[in-house]
Amino acid sequence: MFDRTNLQVLANHARAAAENMAHTLHRTAHSAFVKETQDFTVMLMDRSGATFAVPMELGATWYPGLSYRRAIAMVEDYRPGDVAFTNDPYSGYVATHAPDTHLWKPVFVDGEIVAWTGGHIHNTDMGGAVPASLSRALTEIHQEGIRFPPMKLVNEGVFDEMILRIMSTNVRKPDLNIGDIKALVGALNTGERKIQAMVRKFGKAGFVEGVAALLDHAEAQARDVLRSMPDGTWEFADYADEDSVEANPCRLKLRLTIKGDEAVLDFTGSDPQLGSSLNVPSGGDPRHTMLLVGVYYMLYTLNPKILLNTGLTRPFTCITPQGSVLNPVHPAAVGMRSLTCARLRSVIFGAFSQAVPERLPAAPAGNNCIVNVMTTDERTSRSVIAAVNPVVGGGGAMPHRDGTNGSGADAAYLKNTPIEITETETPVEFVRYGLAKDSGGAGRWRGGLATEMAFRVFAPDSRITARNRDRSFFRPWGVLGGKAAGLSDMVVNPGTEHERRLGNIDTAVLQPGDMLEIRSAGGGGRGDPHQREPWRVAQDVRRGYVSAAAAERDYGVVLRGGEVDEQATERLRARYQPSATHFHFGPERDGYEAQWTPAAYDQLHVVLDALPIHWRFFAKTEIFRRMKGRSGPEGVQAAFDAVCERFPELPRPRPIQTAAE
């Protein structure tokens, strides 16, 4: 048996092995998106494919609970030196969009598989309809690039050249893809050596026993966190700005129930699967890692010493009805699932915020916009496609400090690429890259500031994709008197006669000399802003975080010559009436929900759930078109009746009742 000391020794060995894998990949990758932005993962897995160790210093932080079990089972006859791979979101539900290429390798000891090494890299492009393969406008997975179901990529140490040739023929920048894949194979080999060293230290039986104990320990830690919360049920909903080119909101709803050391996350009532690429391919797995990313952040916030592995997922059960945006059926497009996952995390944060309001922060920005450019380098006359930089917003205000500026909370793992490197590798000129004033939600603790970036192109027909554009209408929310944050924006040629505001459009074609400006959202505020010390507000103004006008309007702090006018501040604050609500959503959501009340959405699901899956998004869109002048459940039913009259082909398998009935 492993005592706590020996178990911690094994955990340290496993963590170090994962860090070594990450450094191998980071130092040998080819694309800027992997070697600079660090959109990759590596992990060690037990014999079943459950993750038991991940790095903390490098790479993405979404996958400590990932299980490769289903994908592993789809490949037969593993031998030493084999490496399998897939990027198909509907085969094994390991990859969740086509650019994410997942690899895994068996680790043999005495002819027996004792563990696996695995990981993924986000390929810059996998072919398909648009450069970088991702756009909200895509409607089926066949448009999102070439897909490979689980199969062997390396056979006993030898790459399958036919697979590499097929990939190279179908993607826009094959050298980057193949280079990153080979770098990941090198990382898996590093992990294999480290696992074999652990087996020599602990013995084969001891290693296997210890790995199981690591998973059990993480489970126990997660259950301890749940037991520290009150039993109860809390509901929360949040929105992505647009569900498709039709530009109707996409609503995610959560009913969280905590009982003892277990929790059920019921997403019934979330939107049906969409006719766009915002769907999240969970395969109905009640513990799919993409559904629980917000839970990992919540657990780590409440216990920073918690082990990050698949054991964390065991106390949690997710309910995602088939045919919903969180459990779509083939061939629904899924390329932009990261946008929906950002909103999914906001929903989870909002539900747990009600359970333990004194311990959790306000909403983070929730829109990690990834900007890619496909253009011609006039210096070499060669076509270039590259990730420019992530535009990531601030973290939500914490119970004890301001939110992190620029790249906080659940998107902090995305590293910015130094401008010098980007301008060297990509023919663009940066005009501005920094923090956006007045973008963090006001509060006793201020929300983190947004990032803003502007760059100019030089070649004709330069194509831009800016995936995960969101929060241009629904703001990141504030809590406990704190205010909602500033909105995101994207503008071509700002301040000129040729200015074009793009809203949430995630693709654009720029001509020589055009400038693109992108701003993320900020983080929500926490606590009454009139309780923030005036000296902190004055300091924010001096630093350029808050304008003098916002200091007076939002914080009740009057400045004269940069210094606090204490008497004027006291008089202004005396007239202030604090908010008594838990959340502050901002006027946009308040106005929207005056028409689309919770009861209206309940009725929407009454009518949609009675339809076959392939009719639901169509019916939703047509109902929204007919809601002008209508509101509430009666308005939804009237709009649906009008849809049925216009489209008699619409199936009506049983009489429709109102939600109240």
PDB file of N, CA and C in Angstrom, residues 39 63 85-91 94-103 120-130 132-135 138 140-149 167 170-172 177 181 277 279 281 290 332-338 467:
ATOM      1  N   ASP A  39      -1.049  25.905 -27.600  1.00  0.00           N
ATOM      2  CA  ASP A  39      -2.295  25.149 -27.656  1.00  0.00           C
ATOM      3  C   ASP A  39      -1.952  23.684 -27.897  1.00  0.00           C
ATOM      4  N   TYR A  63      -7.641  19.380 -20.027  1.00  0.00           N
ATOM      5  CA  TYR A  63      -7.762  17.941 -20.204  1.00  0.00           C
ATOM      6  C   TYR A  63      -7.274  17.062 -19.054  1.00  0.00           C
ATOM      7  N   PHE A  85      -3.470   7.587 -33.612  1.00  0.00           N
ATOM      8  CA  PHE A  85      -3.899   8.985 -33.628  1.00  0.00           C
ATOM      9  C   PHE A  85      -5.312   9.094 -34.168  1.00  0.00           C
ATOM     10  N   THR A  86      -5.923  10.241 -33.909  1.00  0.00           N
ATOM     11  CA  THR A  86      -7.207  10.603 -34.505  1.00  0.00           C
ATOM     12  C   THR A  86      -7.402  12.103 -34.384  1.00  0.00           C
ATOM     13  N   ASN A  87      -8.182  12.643 -35.302  1.00  0.00           N
ATOM     14  CA  ASN A  87      -8.662  14.029 -35.155  1.00  0.00           C
ATOM     15  C   ASN A  87     -10.157  14.102 -35.439  1.00  0.00           C
ATOM     16  N   ASP A  88     -10.821  12.928 -35.446  1.00  0.00           N
ATOM     17  CA  ASP A  88     -12.243  12.867 -35.781  1.00  0.00           C
ATOM     18  C   ASP A  88     -13.082  13.025 -34.514  1.00  0.00           C
ATOM     19  N   PRO A  89     -13.850  14.108 -34.417  1.00  0.00           N
ATOM     20  CA  PRO A  89     -14.630  14.339 -33.196  1.00  0.00           C
ATOM     21  C   PRO A  89     -15.698  13.283 -32.914  1.00  0.00           C
ATOM     22  N   TYR A  90     -16.098  12.526 -33.928  1.00  0.00           N
ATOM     23  CA  TYR A  90     -17.153  11.542 -33.729  1.00  0.00           C
ATOM     24  C   TYR A  90     -16.626  10.107 -33.615  1.00  0.00           C
ATOM     25  N   SER A  91     -15.312   9.940 -33.547  1.00  0.00           N
ATOM     26  CA  SER A  91     -14.723   8.606 -33.386  1.00  0.00           C
ATOM     27  C   SER A  91     -13.985   8.549 -32.059  1.00  0.00           C
ATOM     28  N   VAL A  94     -12.485  11.768 -28.349  1.00  0.00           N
ATOM     29  CA  VAL A  94     -11.272  12.302 -27.737  1.00  0.00           C
ATOM     30  C   VAL A  94     -10.948  13.646 -28.373  1.00  0.00           C
ATOM     31  N   ALA A  95     -10.749  13.654 -29.696  1.00  0.00           N
ATOM     32  CA  ALA A  95     -10.652  14.927 -30.414  1.00  0.00           C
ATOM     33  C   ALA A  95     -12.033  15.578 -30.409  1.00  0.00           C
ATOM     34  N   THR A  96     -12.060  16.894 -30.278  1.00  0.00           N
ATOM     35  CA  THR A  96     -13.357  17.570 -30.238  1.00  0.00           C
ATOM     36  C   THR A  96     -13.535  18.587 -31.355  1.00  0.00           C
ATOM     37  N   HIS A  97     -12.511  18.818 -32.161  1.00  0.00           N
ATOM     38  CA  HIS A  97     -12.660  19.438 -33.478  1.00  0.00           C
ATOM     39  C   HIS A  97     -11.470  19.019 -34.328  1.00  0.00           C
ATOM     40  N   ALA A  98     -11.617  19.135 -35.642  1.00  0.00           N
ATOM     41  CA  ALA A  98     -10.655  18.531 -36.559  1.00  0.00           C
ATOM     42  C   ALA A  98      -9.221  19.028 -36.392  1.00  0.00           C
ATOM     43  N   PRO A  99      -8.965  20.307 -36.084  1.00  0.00           N
ATOM     44  CA  PRO A  99      -7.561  20.715 -35.930  1.00  0.00           C
ATOM     45  C   PRO A  99      -6.837  20.065 -34.757  1.00  0.00           C
ATOM     46  N   ASP A 100      -7.563  19.564 -33.770  1.00  0.00           N
ATOM     47  CA  ASP A 100      -6.916  18.923 -32.630  1.00  0.00           C
ATOM     48  C   ASP A 100      -6.580  17.480 -32.980  1.00  0.00           C
ATOM     49  N   THR A 101      -5.304  17.224 -33.201  1.00  0.00           N
ATOM     50  CA  THR A 101      -4.842  15.883 -33.539  1.00  0.00           C
ATOM     51  C   THR A 101      -4.294  15.234 -32.273  1.00  0.00           C
ATOM     52  N   HIS A 102      -4.950  14.159 -31.844  1.00  0.00           N
ATOM     53  CA  HIS A 102      -4.577  13.448 -30.621  1.00  0.00           C
ATOM     54  C   HIS A 102      -3.765  12.204 -30.967  1.00  0.00           C
ATOM     55  N   LEU A 103      -2.698  11.995 -30.239  1.00  0.00           N
ATOM     56  CA  LEU A 103      -1.845  10.824 -30.397  1.00  0.00           C
ATOM     57  C   LEU A 103      -1.743  10.099 -29.062  1.00  0.00           C
ATOM     58  N   HIS A 120      -2.205  16.137 -27.483  1.00  0.00           N
ATOM     59  CA  HIS A 120      -2.734  16.683 -28.726  1.00  0.00           C
ATOM     60  C   HIS A 120      -1.966  17.946 -29.097  1.00  0.00           C
ATOM     61  N   ILE A 121      -1.976  18.254 -30.378  1.00  0.00           N
ATOM     62  CA  ILE A 121      -1.535  19.553 -30.863  1.00  0.00           C
ATOM     63  C   ILE A 121      -2.669  20.130 -31.716  1.00  0.00           C
ATOM     64  N   HIS A 122      -2.811  21.461 -31.640  1.00  0.00           N
ATOM     65  CA  HIS A 122      -3.791  22.132 -32.490  1.00  0.00           C
ATOM     66  C   HIS A 122      -3.096  22.499 -33.790  1.00  0.00           C
ATOM     67  N   ASN A 123      -3.422  21.765 -34.854  1.00  0.00           N
ATOM     68  CA  ASN A 123      -2.834  22.053 -36.155  1.00  0.00           C
ATOM     69  C   ASN A 123      -3.335  23.391 -36.676  1.00  0.00           C
ATOM     70  N   THR A 124      -2.451  24.156 -37.297  1.00  0.00           N
ATOM     71  CA  THR A 124      -2.827  25.461 -37.837  1.00  0.00           C
ATOM     72  C   THR A 124      -3.956  25.341 -38.846  1.00  0.00           C
ATOM     73  N   ASP A 125      -3.965  24.256 -39.612  1.00  0.00           N
ATOM     74  CA  ASP A 125      -5.000  24.082 -40.642  1.00  0.00           C
ATOM     75  C   ASP A 125      -5.143  22.605 -40.946  1.00  0.00           C
ATOM     76  N   MET A 126      -6.392  22.157 -41.122  1.00  0.00           N
ATOM     77  CA  MET A 126      -6.655  20.785 -41.551  1.00  0.00           C
ATOM     78  C   MET A 126      -7.442  20.749 -42.857  1.00  0.00           C
ATOM     79  N   GLY A 127      -7.325  21.819 -43.650  1.00  0.00           N
ATOM     80  CA  GLY A 127      -8.099  21.887 -44.885  1.00  0.00           C
ATOM     81  C   GLY A 127      -9.514  22.368 -44.612  1.00  0.00           C
ATOM     82  N   GLY A 128     -10.407  22.078 -45.510  1.00  0.00           N
ATOM     83  CA  GLY A 128     -11.787  22.483 -45.325  1.00  0.00           C
ATOM     84  C   GLY A 128     -12.101  23.803 -45.989  1.00  0.00           C
ATOM     85  N   ALA A 129     -13.223  24.385 -45.610  1.00  0.00           N
ATOM     86  CA  ALA A 129     -13.805  25.505 -46.352  1.00  0.00           C
ATOM     87  C   ALA A 129     -13.090  26.828 -46.122  1.00  0.00           C
ATOM     88  N   VAL A 130     -12.427  26.991 -44.977  1.00  0.00           N
ATOM     89  CA  VAL A 130     -11.804  28.284 -44.663  1.00  0.00           C
ATOM     90  C   VAL A 130     -10.389  28.045 -44.151  1.00  0.00           C
ATOM     91  N   ALA A 132      -7.453  27.794 -41.704  1.00  0.00           N
ATOM     92  CA  ALA A 132      -7.461  27.394 -40.293  1.00  0.00           C
ATOM     93  C   ALA A 132      -8.619  26.466 -39.957  1.00  0.00           C
ATOM     94  N   SER A 133      -9.500  26.204 -40.923  1.00  0.00           N
ATOM     95  CA  SER A 133     -10.538  25.160 -40.837  1.00  0.00           C
ATOM     96  C   SER A 133     -11.714  25.490 -39.937  1.00  0.00           C
ATOM     97  N   LEU A 134     -11.732  26.653 -39.306  1.00  0.00           N
ATOM     98  CA  LEU A 134     -12.741  26.934 -38.291  1.00  0.00           C
ATOM     99  C   LEU A 134     -13.476  28.227 -38.594  1.00  0.00           C
ATOM    100  N   SER A 135     -14.796  28.153 -38.598  1.00  0.00           N
ATOM    101  CA  SER A 135     -15.640  29.337 -38.701  1.00  0.00           C
ATOM    102  C   SER A 135     -17.023  28.982 -38.180  1.00  0.00           C
ATOM    103  N   LEU A 138     -19.753  27.499 -40.739  1.00  0.00           N
ATOM    104  CA  LEU A 138     -19.773  26.140 -41.283  1.00  0.00           C
ATOM    105  C   LEU A 138     -20.928  25.351 -40.655  1.00  0.00           C
ATOM    106  N   GLU A 140     -21.658  21.716 -41.370  1.00  0.00           N
ATOM    107  CA  GLU A 140     -21.506  20.275 -41.178  1.00  0.00           C
ATOM    108  C   GLU A 140     -20.026  19.949 -41.075  1.00  0.00           C
ATOM    109  N   ILE A 141     -19.721  18.850 -40.433  1.00  0.00           N
ATOM    110  CA  ILE A 141     -18.331  18.545 -40.124  1.00  0.00           C
ATOM    111  C   ILE A 141     -17.501  18.299 -41.371  1.00  0.00           C
ATOM    112  N   HIS A 142     -18.134  17.916 -42.467  1.00  0.00           N
ATOM    113  CA  HIS A 142     -17.385  17.662 -43.692  1.00  0.00           C
ATOM    114  C   HIS A 142     -16.732  18.928 -44.244  1.00  0.00           C
ATOM    115  N   GLN A 143     -17.192  20.100 -43.808  1.00  0.00           N
ATOM    116  CA  GLN A 143     -16.598  21.364 -44.250  1.00  0.00           C
ATOM    117  C   GLN A 143     -15.392  21.763 -43.411  1.00  0.00           C
ATOM    118  N   GLU A 144     -15.122  21.025 -42.335  1.00  0.00           N
ATOM    119  CA  GLU A 144     -14.130  21.451 -41.351  1.00  0.00           C
ATOM    120  C   GLU A 144     -12.767  20.795 -41.512  1.00  0.00           C
ATOM    121  N   GLY A 145     -12.539  20.156 -42.645  1.00  0.00           N
ATOM    122  CA  GLY A 145     -11.221  19.595 -42.900  1.00  0.00           C
ATOM    123  C   GLY A 145     -11.211  18.081 -42.911  1.00  0.00           C
ATOM    124  N   ILE A 146     -10.077  17.548 -43.303  1.00  0.00           N
ATOM    125  CA  ILE A 146      -9.928  16.104 -43.391  1.00  0.00           C
ATOM    126  C   ILE A 146      -9.914  15.496 -41.995  1.00  0.00           C
ATOM    127  N   ARG A 147     -10.536  14.324 -41.852  1.00  0.00           N
ATOM    128  CA  ARG A 147     -10.620  13.648 -40.565  1.00  0.00           C
ATOM    129  C   ARG A 147     -10.050  12.241 -40.672  1.00  0.00           C
ATOM    130  N   PHE A 148      -9.373  11.838 -39.615  1.00  0.00           N
ATOM    131  CA  PHE A 148      -8.821  10.492 -39.531  1.00  0.00           C
ATOM    132  C   PHE A 148      -9.416   9.808 -38.313  1.00  0.00           C
ATOM    133  N   PRO A 149     -10.147   8.709 -38.483  1.00  0.00           N
ATOM    134  CA  PRO A 149     -10.614   7.961 -37.312  1.00  0.00           C
ATOM    135  C   PRO A 149      -9.414   7.333 -36.613  1.00  0.00           C
ATOM    136  N   MET A 167      -2.547  13.431 -45.524  1.00  0.00           N
ATOM    137  CA  MET A 167      -2.696  14.672 -44.781  1.00  0.00           C
ATOM    138  C   MET A 167      -2.063  15.837 -45.528  1.00  0.00           C
ATOM    139  N   ASN A 170      -4.094  17.432 -48.272  1.00  0.00           N
ATOM    140  CA  ASN A 170      -5.398  18.023 -47.963  1.00  0.00           C
ATOM    141  C   ASN A 170      -5.352  19.236 -47.044  1.00  0.00           C
ATOM    142  N   VAL A 171      -4.171  19.611 -46.570  1.00  0.00           N
ATOM    143  CA  VAL A 171      -4.076  20.757 -45.670  1.00  0.00           C
ATOM    144  C   VAL A 171      -3.283  21.872 -46.332  1.00  0.00           C
ATOM    145  N   ARG A 172      -3.448  23.083 -45.813  1.00  0.00           N
ATOM    146  CA  ARG A 172      -2.848  24.253 -46.471  1.00  0.00           C
ATOM    147  C   ARG A 172      -1.369  24.420 -46.155  1.00  0.00           C
ATOM    148  N   ASN A 177       2.005  21.042 -40.018  1.00  0.00           N
ATOM    149  CA  ASN A 177       1.278  19.918 -39.430  1.00  0.00           C
ATOM    150  C   ASN A 177       2.204  18.748 -39.126  1.00  0.00           C
ATOM    151  N   ILE A 181       3.304  17.229 -35.481  1.00  0.00           N
ATOM    152  CA  ILE A 181       2.975  15.843 -35.141  1.00  0.00           C
ATOM    153  C   ILE A 181       4.229  15.072 -34.729  1.00  0.00           C
ATOM    154  N   SER A 277     -21.144  25.749 -36.241  1.00  0.00           N
ATOM    155  CA  SER A 277     -20.085  24.895 -35.707  1.00  0.00           C
ATOM    156  C   SER A 277     -19.871  25.081 -34.217  1.00  0.00           C
ATOM    157  N   ASN A 279     -21.370  23.461 -31.821  1.00  0.00           N
ATOM    158  CA  ASN A 279     -21.754  22.266 -31.072  1.00  0.00           C
ATOM    159  C   ASN A 279     -20.545  21.634 -30.379  1.00  0.00           C
ATOM    160  N   PRO A 281     -19.051  18.141 -29.114  1.00  0.00           N
ATOM    161  CA  PRO A 281     -19.254  16.692 -29.297  1.00  0.00           C
ATOM    162  C   PRO A 281     -18.839  15.883 -28.075  1.00  0.00           C
ATOM    163  N   MET A 290     -14.705  17.992 -21.685  1.00  0.00           N
ATOM    164  CA  MET A 290     -15.107  19.315 -22.159  1.00  0.00           C
ATOM    165  C   MET A 290     -16.274  19.871 -21.355  1.00  0.00           C
ATOM    166  N   ALA A 332     -23.203  17.091 -37.413  1.00  0.00           N
ATOM    167  CA  ALA A 332     -23.190  18.474 -36.958  1.00  0.00           C
ATOM    168  C   ALA A 332     -21.759  19.018 -36.912  1.00  0.00           C
ATOM    169  N   ALA A 333     -21.587  20.253 -37.332  1.00  0.00           N
ATOM    170  CA  ALA A 333     -20.283  20.908 -37.272  1.00  0.00           C
ATOM    171  C   ALA A 333     -19.922  21.201 -35.819  1.00  0.00           C
ATOM    172  N   VAL A 334     -18.623  21.105 -35.507  1.00  0.00           N
ATOM    173  CA  VAL A 334     -18.180  21.258 -34.115  1.00  0.00           C
ATOM    174  C   VAL A 334     -16.923  22.122 -33.990  1.00  0.00           C
ATOM    175  N   GLY A 335     -16.466  22.710 -35.091  1.00  0.00           N
ATOM    176  CA  GLY A 335     -15.166  23.369 -35.082  1.00  0.00           C
ATOM    177  C   GLY A 335     -15.025  24.483 -34.077  1.00  0.00           C
ATOM    178  N   MET A 336     -16.114  25.200 -33.806  1.00  0.00           N
ATOM    179  CA  MET A 336     -16.053  26.329 -32.879  1.00  0.00           C
ATOM    180  C   MET A 336     -16.556  25.946 -31.495  1.00  0.00           C
ATOM    181  N   ARG A 337     -16.408  24.685 -31.146  1.00  0.00           N
ATOM    182  CA  ARG A 337     -16.891  24.234 -29.834  1.00  0.00           C
ATOM    183  C   ARG A 337     -16.225  24.977 -28.692  1.00  0.00           C
ATOM    184  N   SER A 338     -15.025  25.550 -28.926  1.00  0.00           N
ATOM    185  CA  SER A 338     -14.355  26.258 -27.835  1.00  0.00           C
ATOM    186  C   SER A 338     -15.108  27.516 -27.428  1.00  0.00           C
ATOM    187  N   ARG A 467     -11.598  33.181 -34.684  1.00  0.00           N
ATOM    188  CA  ARG A 467     -12.552  32.263 -34.069  1.00  0.00           C
ATOM    189  C   ARG A 467     -12.778  32.604 -32.603  1.00  0.00           C
TER     190      ARG A 467
END
